[in-house]
Short mmCIF file of C-alpha atoms and ligand atoms in Angstrom, two decimals:
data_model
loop_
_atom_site.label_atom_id
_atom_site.label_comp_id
_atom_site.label_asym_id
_atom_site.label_seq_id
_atom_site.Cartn_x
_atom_site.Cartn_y
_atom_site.Cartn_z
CA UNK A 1 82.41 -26.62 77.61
CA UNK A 2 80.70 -29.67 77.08
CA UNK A 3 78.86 -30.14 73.62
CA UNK A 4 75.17 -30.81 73.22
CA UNK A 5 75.85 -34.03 72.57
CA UNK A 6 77.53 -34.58 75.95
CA UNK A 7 75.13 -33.66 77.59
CA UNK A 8 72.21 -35.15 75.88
CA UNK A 9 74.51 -38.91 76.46
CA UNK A 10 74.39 -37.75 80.26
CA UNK A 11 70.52 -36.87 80.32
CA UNK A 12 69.95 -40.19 79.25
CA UNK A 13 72.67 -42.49 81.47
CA UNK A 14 70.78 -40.40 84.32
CA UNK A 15 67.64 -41.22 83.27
CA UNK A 16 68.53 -45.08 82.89
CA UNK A 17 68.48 -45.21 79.02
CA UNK A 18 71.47 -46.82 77.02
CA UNK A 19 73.25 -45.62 74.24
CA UNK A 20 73.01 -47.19 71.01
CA UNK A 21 75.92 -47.70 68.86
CA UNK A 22 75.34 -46.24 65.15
CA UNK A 23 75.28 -50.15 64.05
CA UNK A 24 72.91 -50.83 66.71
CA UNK A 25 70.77 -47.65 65.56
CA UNK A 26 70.76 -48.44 62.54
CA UNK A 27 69.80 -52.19 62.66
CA UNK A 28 66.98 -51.18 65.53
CA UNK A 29 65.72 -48.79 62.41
CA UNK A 30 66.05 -51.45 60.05
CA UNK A 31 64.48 -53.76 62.24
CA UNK A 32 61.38 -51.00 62.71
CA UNK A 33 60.60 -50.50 58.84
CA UNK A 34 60.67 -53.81 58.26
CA UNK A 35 58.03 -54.38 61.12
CA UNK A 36 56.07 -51.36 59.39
CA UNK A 37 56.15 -52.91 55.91
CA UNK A 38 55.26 -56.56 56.94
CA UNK A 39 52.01 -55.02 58.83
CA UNK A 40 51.19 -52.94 55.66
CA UNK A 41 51.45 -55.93 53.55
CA UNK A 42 49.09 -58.12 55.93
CA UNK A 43 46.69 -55.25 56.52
CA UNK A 44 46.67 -55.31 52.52
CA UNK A 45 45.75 -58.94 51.90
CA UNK A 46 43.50 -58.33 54.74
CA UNK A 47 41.02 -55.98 52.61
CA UNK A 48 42.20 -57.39 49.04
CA UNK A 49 40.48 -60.68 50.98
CA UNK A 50 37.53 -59.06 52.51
CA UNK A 51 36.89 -57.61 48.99
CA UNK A 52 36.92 -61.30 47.37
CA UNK A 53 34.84 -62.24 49.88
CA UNK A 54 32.48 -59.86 49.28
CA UNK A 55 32.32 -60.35 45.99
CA UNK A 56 32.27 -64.53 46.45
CA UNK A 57 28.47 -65.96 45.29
CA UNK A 58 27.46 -68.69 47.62
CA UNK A 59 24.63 -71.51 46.36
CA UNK A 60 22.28 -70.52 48.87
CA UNK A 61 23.76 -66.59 49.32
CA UNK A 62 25.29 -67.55 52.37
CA UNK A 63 29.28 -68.07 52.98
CA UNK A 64 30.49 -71.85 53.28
CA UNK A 65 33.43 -73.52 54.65
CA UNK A 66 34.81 -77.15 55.15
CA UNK A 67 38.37 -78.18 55.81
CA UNK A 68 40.41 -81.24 55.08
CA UNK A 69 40.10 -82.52 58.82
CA UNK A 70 36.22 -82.83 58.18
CA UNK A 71 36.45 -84.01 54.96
CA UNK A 72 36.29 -88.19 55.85
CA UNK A 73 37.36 -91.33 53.72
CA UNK A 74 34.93 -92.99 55.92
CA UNK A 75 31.79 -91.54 55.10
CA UNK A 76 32.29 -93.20 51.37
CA UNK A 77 31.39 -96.89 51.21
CA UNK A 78 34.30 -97.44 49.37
CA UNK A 79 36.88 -95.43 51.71
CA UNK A 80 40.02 -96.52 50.08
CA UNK A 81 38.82 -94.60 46.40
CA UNK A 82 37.65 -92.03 48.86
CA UNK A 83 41.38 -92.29 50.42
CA UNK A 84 43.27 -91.97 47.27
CA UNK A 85 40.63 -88.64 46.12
CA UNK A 86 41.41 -86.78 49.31
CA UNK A 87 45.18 -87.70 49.20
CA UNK A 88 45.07 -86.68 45.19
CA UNK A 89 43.36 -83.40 46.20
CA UNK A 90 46.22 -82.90 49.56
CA UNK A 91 48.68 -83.35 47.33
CA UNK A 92 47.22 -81.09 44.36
CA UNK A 93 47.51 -78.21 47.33
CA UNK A 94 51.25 -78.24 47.91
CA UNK A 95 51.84 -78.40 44.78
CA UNK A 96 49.62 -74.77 43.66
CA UNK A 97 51.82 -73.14 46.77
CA UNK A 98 54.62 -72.89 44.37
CA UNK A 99 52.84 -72.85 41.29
CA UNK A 100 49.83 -71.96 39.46
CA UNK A 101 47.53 -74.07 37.00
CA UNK A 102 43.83 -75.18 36.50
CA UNK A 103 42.46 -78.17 38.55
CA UNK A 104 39.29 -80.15 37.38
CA UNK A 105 36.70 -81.75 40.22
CA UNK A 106 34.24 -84.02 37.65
CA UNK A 107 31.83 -86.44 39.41
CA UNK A 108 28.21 -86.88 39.84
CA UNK A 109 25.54 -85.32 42.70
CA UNK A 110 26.66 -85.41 46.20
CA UNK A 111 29.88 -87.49 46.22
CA UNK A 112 31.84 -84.48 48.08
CA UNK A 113 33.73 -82.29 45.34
CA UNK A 114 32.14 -78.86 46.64
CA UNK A 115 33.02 -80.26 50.25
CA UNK A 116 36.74 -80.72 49.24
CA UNK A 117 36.94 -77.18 47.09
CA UNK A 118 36.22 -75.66 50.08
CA UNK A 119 38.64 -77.49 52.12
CA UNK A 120 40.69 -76.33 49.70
CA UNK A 121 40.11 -72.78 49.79
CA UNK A 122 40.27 -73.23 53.80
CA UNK A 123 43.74 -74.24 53.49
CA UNK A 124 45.13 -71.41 50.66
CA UNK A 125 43.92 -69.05 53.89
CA UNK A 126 45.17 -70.56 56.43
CA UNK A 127 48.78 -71.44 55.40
CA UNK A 128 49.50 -68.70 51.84
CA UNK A 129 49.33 -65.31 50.94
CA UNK A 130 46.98 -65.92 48.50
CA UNK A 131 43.87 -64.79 47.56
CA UNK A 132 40.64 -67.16 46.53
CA UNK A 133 37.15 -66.32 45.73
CA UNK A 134 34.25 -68.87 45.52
CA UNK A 135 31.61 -68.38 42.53
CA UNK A 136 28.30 -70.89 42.01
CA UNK A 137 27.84 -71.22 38.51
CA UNK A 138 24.16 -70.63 38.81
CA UNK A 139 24.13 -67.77 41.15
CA UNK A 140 26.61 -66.41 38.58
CA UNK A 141 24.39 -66.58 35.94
CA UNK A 142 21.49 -65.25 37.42
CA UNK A 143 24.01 -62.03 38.31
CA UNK A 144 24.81 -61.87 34.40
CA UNK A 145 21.76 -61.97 32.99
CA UNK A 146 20.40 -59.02 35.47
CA UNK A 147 18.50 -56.55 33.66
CA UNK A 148 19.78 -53.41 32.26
CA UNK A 149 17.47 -51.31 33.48
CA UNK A 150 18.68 -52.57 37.50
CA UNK A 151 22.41 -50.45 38.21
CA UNK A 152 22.87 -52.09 41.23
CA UNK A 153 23.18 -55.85 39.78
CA UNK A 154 25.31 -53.85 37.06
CA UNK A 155 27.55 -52.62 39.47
CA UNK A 156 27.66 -55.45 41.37
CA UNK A 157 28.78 -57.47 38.33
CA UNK A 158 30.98 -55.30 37.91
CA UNK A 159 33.12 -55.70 40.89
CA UNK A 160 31.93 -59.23 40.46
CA UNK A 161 34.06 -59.65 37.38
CA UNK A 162 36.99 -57.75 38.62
CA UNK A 163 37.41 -60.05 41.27
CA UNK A 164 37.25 -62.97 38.88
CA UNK A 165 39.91 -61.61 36.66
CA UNK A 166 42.07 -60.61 38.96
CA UNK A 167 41.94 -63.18 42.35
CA UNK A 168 44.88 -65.94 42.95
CA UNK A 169 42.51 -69.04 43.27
CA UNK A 170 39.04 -68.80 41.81
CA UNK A 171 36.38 -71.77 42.38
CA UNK A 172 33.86 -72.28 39.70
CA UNK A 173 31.68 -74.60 41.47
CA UNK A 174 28.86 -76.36 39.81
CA UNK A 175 30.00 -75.28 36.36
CA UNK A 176 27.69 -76.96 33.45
CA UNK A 177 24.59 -77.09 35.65
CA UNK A 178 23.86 -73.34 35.27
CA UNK A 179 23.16 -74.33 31.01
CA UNK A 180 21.64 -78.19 31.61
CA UNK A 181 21.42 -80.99 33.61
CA UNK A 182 24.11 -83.16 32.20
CA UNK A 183 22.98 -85.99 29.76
CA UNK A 184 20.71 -83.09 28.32
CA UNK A 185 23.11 -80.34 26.74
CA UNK A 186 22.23 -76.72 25.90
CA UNK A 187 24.40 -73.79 24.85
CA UNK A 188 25.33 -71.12 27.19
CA UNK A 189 23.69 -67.53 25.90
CA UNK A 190 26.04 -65.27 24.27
CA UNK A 191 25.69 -63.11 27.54
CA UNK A 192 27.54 -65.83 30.01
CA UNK A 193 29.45 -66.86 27.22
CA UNK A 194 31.56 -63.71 26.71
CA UNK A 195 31.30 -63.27 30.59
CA UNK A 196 33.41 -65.97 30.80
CA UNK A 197 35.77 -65.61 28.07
CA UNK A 198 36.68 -62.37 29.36
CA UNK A 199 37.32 -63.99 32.68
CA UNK A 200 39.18 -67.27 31.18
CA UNK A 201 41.46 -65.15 29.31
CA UNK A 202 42.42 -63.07 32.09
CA UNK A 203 43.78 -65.54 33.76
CA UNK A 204 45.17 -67.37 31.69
CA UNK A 205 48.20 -64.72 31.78
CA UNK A 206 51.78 -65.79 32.48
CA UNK A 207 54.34 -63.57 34.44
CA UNK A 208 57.71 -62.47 32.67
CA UNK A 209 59.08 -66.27 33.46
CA UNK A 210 56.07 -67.53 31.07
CA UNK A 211 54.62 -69.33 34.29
CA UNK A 212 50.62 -68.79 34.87
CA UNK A 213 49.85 -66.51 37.81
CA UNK A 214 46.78 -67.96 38.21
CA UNK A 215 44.69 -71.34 39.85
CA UNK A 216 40.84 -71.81 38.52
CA UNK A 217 39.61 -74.52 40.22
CA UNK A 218 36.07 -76.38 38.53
CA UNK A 219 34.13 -78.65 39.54
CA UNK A 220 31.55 -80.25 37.70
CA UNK A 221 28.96 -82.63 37.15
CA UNK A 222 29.45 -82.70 33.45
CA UNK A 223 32.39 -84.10 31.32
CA UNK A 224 34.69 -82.18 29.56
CA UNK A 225 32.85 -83.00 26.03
CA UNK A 226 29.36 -81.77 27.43
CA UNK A 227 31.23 -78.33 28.60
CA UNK A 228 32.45 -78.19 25.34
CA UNK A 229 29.09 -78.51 23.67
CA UNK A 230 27.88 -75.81 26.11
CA UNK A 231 30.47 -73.10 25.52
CA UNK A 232 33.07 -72.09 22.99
CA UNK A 233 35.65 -74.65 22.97
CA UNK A 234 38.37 -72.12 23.56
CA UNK A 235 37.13 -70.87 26.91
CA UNK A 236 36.58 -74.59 27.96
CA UNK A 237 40.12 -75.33 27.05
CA UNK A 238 41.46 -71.70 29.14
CA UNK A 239 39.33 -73.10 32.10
CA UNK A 240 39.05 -76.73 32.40
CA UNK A 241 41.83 -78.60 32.40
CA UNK A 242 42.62 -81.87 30.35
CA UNK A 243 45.61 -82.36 32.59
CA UNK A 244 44.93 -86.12 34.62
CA UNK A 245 47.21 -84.89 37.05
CA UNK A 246 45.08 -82.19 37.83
CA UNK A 247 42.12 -83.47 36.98
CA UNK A 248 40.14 -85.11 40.57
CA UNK A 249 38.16 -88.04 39.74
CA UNK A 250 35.27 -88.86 41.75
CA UNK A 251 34.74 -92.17 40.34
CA UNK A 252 33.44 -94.78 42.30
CA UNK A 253 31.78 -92.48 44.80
CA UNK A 254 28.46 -92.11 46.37
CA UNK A 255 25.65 -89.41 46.64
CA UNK A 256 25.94 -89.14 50.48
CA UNK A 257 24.09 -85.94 50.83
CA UNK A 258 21.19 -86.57 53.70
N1 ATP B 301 33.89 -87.27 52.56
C1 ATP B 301 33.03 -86.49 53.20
N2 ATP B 301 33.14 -86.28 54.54
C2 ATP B 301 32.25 -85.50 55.19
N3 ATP B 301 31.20 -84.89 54.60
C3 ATP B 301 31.04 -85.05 53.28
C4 ATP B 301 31.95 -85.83 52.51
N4 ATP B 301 31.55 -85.82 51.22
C5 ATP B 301 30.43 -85.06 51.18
N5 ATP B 301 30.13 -84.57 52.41
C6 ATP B 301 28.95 -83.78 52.74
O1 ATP B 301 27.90 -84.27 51.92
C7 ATP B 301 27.15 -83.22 51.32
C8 ATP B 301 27.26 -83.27 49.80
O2 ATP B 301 28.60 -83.01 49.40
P1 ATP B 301 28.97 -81.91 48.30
O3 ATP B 301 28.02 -80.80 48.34
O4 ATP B 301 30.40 -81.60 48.46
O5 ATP B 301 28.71 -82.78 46.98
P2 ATP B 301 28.98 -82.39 45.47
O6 ATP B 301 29.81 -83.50 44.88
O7 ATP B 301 29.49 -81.02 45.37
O8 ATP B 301 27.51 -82.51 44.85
P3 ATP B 301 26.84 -81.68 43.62
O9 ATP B 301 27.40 -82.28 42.36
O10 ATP B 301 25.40 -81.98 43.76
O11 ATP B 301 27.18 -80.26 43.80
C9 ATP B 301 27.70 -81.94 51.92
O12 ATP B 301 26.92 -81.60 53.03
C10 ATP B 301 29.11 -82.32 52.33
O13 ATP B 301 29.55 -81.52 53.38
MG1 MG B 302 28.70 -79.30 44.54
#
């Protein structure tokens, strides 16, 4: 009497099918959750992005981009600074692939440091895993100082700040210009102040190898001494970085906004 077995090999030789070996079963299984858990993990930094995104505060409340390609040597009279800022910034992107640390844009109105943020961020979507978030400094503080009777801007802040704290590349554009215009210094109020300490601390963590997790990425119109003068000095030494490595000089450059 044949077994059930048999006769379910049979069924399927009639039908056309082949017979896996247990090795080949196995490795088609093997093959199958791995499949499974890559498509989980994608359709995870899927949302984790959308919810960044969401959260992101553009200048004028709607979402920019700009990539490397666009970004042009050529449009600066003096292209070969221009050259060596772009390559400097190019550069400063392979290197936060591997690893994480604070990058500094400083240079005056409309020489091109949001532009090359942005390129960027472009490029940590296109070609990592990781997540980035954009944040203008003055739509930021506007969204702190909401009042307390409004529970929508609270709640909004809310997942606002989460996002801050917890995102792989954050982008503090404009920072400085939300307090003064530089030359003419202020102090942040106690509100924004704490805001951000919360936030600078955060990510300032290290994993168990005592490497930083995180990337904070500034730019600025002010130095590093007026930033001081507007916040605590500890936050401005968490989130601005006195590295010159990391630090993207836009000496030498022109205002070539239209
Ligand atoms: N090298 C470049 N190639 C192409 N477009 C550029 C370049 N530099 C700047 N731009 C464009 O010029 C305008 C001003 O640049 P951007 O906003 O990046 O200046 P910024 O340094 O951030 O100025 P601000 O300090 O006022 O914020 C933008 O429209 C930007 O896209
Ligand atoms: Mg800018």
């Amino acid at each position: 009497m044949q077994s059930v077995s048999d006769v379910a090999k049979e069924w399927i030789r009639s039908k056309g099918g082949t017979l896996l070996s247990s090795e080949e079963l196995n490795s088609r299984l093997a093959e199958i959750d791995q499949q499974a858990s890559d498509k989980a993990l994608s359709d995870y930094l899927e949302l984790k992005r959308r919810v960044y995104q969401r959260d992101s505060l553009w200048p004028s409340g709607r979402k920019a981009t700009f990539t490397f390609e666009r970004w042009l040597p050529e449009r600066q009279p003096d292209v070969a600074t221009a050259t060596a800022v772009k390559k400097q910034a190019t550069d400063l992107f392979k290197r936060l692939r591997r690893e994480a640390f604070n990058v500094f844009l400083h240079g005056s109105a409309g020489v091109g440091k949001t532009a090359m943020t942005l390129a960027i961020l472009d490029a940590f979507e296109r070609f990592t895993n990781k997540t980035t978030m954009f944040v203008s400094a003055v739509s930021l503080r506007e969204a702190v100082m909401f009042d307390f009777n409004d529970y929508r801007a609270r709640a909004r802040l809310e997942h606002i700040e989460k996002s801050m704290l917890e995102v792989d590349v954050l982008v503090i554009d404009d920072f400085g210009s939300e307090v003064g215009m530089a030359g003419s210094v202020r102090q942040a109020t106690e509100r924004l102040q704490q805001f951000y300490m919360r936030v600078a601390d955060a990510r300032y963590e290290v994993d168990e190898n005592g490497r930083r997790t995180k990337c904070t990425i500034i730019t600025s119109n002010n130095t590093h001494g007026e930033l001081r003068a507007m916040y605590n000095d500890k936050l401005i030494s968490r989130l601005v970085t006195k590295k010159p490595d990391n630090i993207i000089l836009f000496a030498g450059l022109e205002d070539i906004r239209e």
